[in-house]
Coordinates of C-alpha atoms in Angstrom, one line a residue:
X1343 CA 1.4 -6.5 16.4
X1344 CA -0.7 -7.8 13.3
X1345 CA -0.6 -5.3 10.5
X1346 CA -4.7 -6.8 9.4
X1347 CA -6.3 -4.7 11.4
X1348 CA -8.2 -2.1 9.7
X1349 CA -11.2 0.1 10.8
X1350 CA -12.3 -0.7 14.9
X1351 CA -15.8 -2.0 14.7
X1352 CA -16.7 -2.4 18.5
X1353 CA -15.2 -2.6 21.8
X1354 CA -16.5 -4.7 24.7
X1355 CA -15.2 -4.9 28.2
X1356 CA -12.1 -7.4 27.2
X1357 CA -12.2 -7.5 24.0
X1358 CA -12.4 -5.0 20.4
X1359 CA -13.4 -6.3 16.9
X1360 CA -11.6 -4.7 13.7
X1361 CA -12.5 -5.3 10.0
X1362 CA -9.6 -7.4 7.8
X1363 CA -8.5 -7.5 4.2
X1364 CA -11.8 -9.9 4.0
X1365 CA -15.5 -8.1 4.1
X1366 CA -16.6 -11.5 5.9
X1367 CA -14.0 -11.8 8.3
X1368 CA -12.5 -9.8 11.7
X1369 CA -10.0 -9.8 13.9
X1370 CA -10.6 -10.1 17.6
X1371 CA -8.2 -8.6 19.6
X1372 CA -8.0 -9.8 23.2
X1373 CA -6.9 -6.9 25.6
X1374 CA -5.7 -7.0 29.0
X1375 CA -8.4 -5.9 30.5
X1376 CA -11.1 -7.6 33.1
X1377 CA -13.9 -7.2 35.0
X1378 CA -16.3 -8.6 37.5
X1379 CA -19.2 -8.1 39.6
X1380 CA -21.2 -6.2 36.8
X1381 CA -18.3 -3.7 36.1
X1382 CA -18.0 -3.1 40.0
X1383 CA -14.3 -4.8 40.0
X1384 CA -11.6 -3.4 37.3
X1385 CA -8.0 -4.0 36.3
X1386 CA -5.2 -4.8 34.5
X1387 CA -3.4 -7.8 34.2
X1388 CA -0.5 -8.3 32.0
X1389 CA -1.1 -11.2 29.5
X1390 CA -4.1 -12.1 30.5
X1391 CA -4.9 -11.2 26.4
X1392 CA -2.8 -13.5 24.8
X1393 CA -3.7 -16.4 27.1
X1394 CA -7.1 -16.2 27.3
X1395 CA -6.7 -15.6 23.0
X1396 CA -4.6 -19.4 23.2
X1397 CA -6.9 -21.3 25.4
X1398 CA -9.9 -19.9 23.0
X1399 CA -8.3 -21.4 19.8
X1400 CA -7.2 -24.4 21.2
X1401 CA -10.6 -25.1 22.3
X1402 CA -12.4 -23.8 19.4
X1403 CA -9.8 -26.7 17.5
X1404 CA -11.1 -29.3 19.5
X1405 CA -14.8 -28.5 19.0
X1406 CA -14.0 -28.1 15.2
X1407 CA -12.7 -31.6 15.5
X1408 CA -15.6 -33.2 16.9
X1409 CA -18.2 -31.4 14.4
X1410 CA -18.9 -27.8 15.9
X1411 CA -19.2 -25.1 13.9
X1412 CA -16.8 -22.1 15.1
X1413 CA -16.0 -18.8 13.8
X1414 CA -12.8 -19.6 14.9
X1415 CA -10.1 -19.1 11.2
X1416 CA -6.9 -18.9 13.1
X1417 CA -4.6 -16.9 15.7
X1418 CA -2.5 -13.8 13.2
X1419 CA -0.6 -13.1 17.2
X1420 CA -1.2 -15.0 20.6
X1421 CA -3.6 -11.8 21.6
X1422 CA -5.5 -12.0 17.8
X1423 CA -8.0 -14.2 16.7
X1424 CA -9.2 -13.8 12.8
X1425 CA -12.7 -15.1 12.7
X1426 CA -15.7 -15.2 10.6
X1427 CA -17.8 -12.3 10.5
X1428 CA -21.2 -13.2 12.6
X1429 CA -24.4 -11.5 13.4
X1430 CA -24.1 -12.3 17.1
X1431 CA -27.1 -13.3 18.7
X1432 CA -27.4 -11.5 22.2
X1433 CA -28.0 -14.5 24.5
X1434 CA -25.4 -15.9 27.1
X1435 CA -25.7 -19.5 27.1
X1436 CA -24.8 -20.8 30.5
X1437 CA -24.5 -24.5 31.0
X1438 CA -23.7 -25.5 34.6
X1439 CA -22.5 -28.6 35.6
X1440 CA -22.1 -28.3 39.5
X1441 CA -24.0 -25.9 41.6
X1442 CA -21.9 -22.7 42.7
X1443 CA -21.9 -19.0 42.0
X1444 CA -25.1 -17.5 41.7
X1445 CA -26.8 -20.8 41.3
X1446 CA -25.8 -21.2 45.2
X1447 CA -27.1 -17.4 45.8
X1448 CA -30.4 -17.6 44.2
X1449 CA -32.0 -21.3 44.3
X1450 CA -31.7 -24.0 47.1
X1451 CA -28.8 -26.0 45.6
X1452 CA -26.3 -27.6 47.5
X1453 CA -22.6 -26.7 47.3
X1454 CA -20.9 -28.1 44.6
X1455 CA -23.8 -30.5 44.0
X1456 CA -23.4 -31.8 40.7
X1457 CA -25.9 -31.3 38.0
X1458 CA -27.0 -34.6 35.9
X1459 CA -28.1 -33.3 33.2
X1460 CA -26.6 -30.2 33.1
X1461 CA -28.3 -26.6 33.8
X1462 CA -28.7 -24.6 30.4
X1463 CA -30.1 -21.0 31.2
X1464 CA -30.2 -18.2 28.7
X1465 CA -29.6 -14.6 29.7
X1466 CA -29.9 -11.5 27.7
X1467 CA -26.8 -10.0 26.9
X1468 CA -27.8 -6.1 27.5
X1469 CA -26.3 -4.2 29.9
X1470 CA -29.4 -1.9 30.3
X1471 CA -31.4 -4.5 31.6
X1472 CA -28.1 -6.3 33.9
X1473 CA -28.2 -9.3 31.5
X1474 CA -31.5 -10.9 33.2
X1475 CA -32.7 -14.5 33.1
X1476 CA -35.0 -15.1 30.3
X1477 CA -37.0 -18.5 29.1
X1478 CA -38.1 -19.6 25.4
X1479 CA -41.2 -17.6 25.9
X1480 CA -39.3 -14.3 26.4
X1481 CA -36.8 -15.3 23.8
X1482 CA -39.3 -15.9 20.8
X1483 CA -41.4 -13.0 22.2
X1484 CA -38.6 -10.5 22.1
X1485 CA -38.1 -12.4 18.4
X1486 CA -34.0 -12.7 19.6
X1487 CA -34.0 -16.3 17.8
X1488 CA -36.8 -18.7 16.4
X1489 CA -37.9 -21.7 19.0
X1490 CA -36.1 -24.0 16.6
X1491 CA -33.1 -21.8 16.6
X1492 CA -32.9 -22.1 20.3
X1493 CA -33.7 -25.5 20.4
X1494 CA -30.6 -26.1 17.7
X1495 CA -28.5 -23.7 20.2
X1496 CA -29.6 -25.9 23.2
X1497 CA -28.6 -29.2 21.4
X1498 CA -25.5 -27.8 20.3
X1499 CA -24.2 -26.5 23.9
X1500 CA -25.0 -29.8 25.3
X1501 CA -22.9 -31.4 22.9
X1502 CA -20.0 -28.5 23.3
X1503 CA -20.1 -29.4 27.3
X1504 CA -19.6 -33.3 26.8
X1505 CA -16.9 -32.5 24.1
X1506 CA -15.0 -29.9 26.3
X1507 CA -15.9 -31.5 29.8
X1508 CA -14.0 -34.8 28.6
X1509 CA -10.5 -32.8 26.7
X1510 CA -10.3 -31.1 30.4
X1511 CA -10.8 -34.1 32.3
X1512 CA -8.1 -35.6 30.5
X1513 CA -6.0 -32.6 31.3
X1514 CA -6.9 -32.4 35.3
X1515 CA -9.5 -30.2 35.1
X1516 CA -13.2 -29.9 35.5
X1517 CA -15.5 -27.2 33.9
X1518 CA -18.1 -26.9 36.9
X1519 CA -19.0 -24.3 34.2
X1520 CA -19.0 -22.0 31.3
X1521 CA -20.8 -18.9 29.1
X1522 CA -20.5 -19.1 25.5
X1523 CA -22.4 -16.9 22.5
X1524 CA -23.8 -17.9 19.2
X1525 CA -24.5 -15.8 16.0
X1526 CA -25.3 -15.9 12.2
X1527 CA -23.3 -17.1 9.4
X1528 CA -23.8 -15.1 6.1
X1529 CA -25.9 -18.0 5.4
X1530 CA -28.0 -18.2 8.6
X1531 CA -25.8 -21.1 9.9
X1532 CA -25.8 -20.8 14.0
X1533 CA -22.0 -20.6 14.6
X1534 CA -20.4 -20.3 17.9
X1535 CA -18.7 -17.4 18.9
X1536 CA -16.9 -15.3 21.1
X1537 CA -14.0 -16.7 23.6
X1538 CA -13.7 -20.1 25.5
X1539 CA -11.2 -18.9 28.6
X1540 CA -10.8 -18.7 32.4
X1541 CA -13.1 -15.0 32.0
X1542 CA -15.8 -17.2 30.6
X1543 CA -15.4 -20.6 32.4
X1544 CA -15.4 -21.9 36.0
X1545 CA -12.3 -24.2 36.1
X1546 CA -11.2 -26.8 39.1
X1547 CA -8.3 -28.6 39.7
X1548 CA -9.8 -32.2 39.8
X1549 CA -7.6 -33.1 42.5
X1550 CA -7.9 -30.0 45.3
X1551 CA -10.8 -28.3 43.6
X1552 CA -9.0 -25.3 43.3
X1553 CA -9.7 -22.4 40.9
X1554 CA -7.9 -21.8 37.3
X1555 CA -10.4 -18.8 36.5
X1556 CA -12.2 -15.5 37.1
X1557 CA -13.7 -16.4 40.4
X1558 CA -9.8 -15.9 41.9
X1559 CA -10.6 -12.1 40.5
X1560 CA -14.2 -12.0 42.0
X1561 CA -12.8 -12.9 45.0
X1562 CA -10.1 -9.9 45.5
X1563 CA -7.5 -13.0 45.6
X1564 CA -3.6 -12.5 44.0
X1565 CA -2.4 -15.1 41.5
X1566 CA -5.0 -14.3 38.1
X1567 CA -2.2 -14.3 35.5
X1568 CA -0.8 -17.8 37.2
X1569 CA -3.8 -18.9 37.1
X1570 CA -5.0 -18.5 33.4
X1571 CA -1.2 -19.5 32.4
X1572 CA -1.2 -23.1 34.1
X1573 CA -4.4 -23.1 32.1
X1574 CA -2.2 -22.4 28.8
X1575 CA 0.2 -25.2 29.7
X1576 CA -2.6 -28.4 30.6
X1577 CA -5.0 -27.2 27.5
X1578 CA -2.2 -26.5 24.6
X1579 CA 0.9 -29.3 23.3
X1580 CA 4.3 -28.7 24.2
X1581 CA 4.9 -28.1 20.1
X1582 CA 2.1 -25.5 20.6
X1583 CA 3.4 -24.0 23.6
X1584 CA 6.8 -23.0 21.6
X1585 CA 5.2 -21.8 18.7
X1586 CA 3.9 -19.3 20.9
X1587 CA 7.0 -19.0 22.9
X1588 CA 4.4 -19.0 26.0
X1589 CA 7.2 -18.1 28.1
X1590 CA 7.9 -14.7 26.9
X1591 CA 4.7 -13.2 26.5

């Protein structure tokens, strides 16, 4: 257990924030927990934490590599992230890839029609309102983010899916799709945020098409934990893998 962690600052559904020694940074502390179907399914899964933590880091490397701009300092334990402190900005950026989910539910898509270019919808993160679909006009109305801030965050995810869509390809995977959140810098930089993981991704097997993600949860299915672990051991190097003495989590 990191010894960092100071005052709890917030608590979300799989996930609680705590100040540091540093007024500009916080730890993230990923918990065990998850959810689905707006809250309706519950439970917990041992490890899920510290793996979804690793994949998140590892990814947030690789987009630091290729010029995004993350919060992402470093891991203090494989379930705690230290990041930059951000003013989080409460859209979900989806970008969508192939058609499935509730694209299929909703809109006249065919299954697993792929999506060239990609989908990019924005959804208000508020769980008054269920997190609801909004375009630019609602956006700058509600004043969540300027039109050229959104346009910046809509350049920037495109980027983000081309970056990550090729390290998993590479790696036997495909990201059909993924939600990811931006906020503020102290300077009013737009910095990306949150978590990169199996919660937050839909993940294939390239070869059988079969899940490594939350949709084996939505679906009442057994084998999460697997799942999010084979995830650990195609996105993260065998030296990093030790370091983290994956293993014995």
């Amino acid at each position: 257990m990191s010894e960092v962690k100071k005052e709890l600052l917030y608590t979300g559904k799989a996930k609680d924030v705590y100040k540091t020694d540093k007024d500009d940074e916080v730890i993230i502390k990923f918990r065990d927990d998850i959810t689905a179907l707006d809250g309706g399914r519950r439970d917990t899964l041992s490890k899920k934490g510290a793996y979804n933590a690793l994949i998140s880091a590892k990814l947030f490397e690789v987009l630091e590599e290729h010029g995004i701009s993350t919060q992402y300092i470093k891991l203090e334990e494989p379930d705690e992230m230290r990041t930059q402190a951000l003013e989080m900005i409460p859209l979900e950026v989806i970008c969508r890839n192939i058609a499935t989910g509730s694209l299929l539910r909703k809109y006249p898509f065919h299954k697993n029609q792929e999506l060239n270019p990609p989908i990019i919808q924005f959804d208000y993160k508020n769980d008054v309102y269920h997190d609801p679909m909004l375009n630019d006009d609602i956006i700058t109305a509600l004043e969540i983010t300027t039109q050229k801030q959104l346009d910046q965050i809509r350049e920037i995810t495109y980027v983000i899916n081309k970056v990550l869509s090729r390290y998993l390809k590479e790696r036997n995977l495909i990201l059909v799709d993924f939600k990811i959140e931006f906020g503020l810098d102290k300077d009013g930089n737009i910095v990306l945020g949150d978590e990169i993981s199996p919660d937050t991704t839909r993940l294939w097997d390239s070869k059988t098409l079969d899940n490594f993600d939350k949709d084996i949860f939505r679906k009442g299915e057994e084998g999460v934990v697997e799942a999010y672990k084979k995830v650990v051991e195609l996105v993260l190097t065998d030296e990093e893998i030790e370091k983290w003495n994956v293993d014995k989590l």
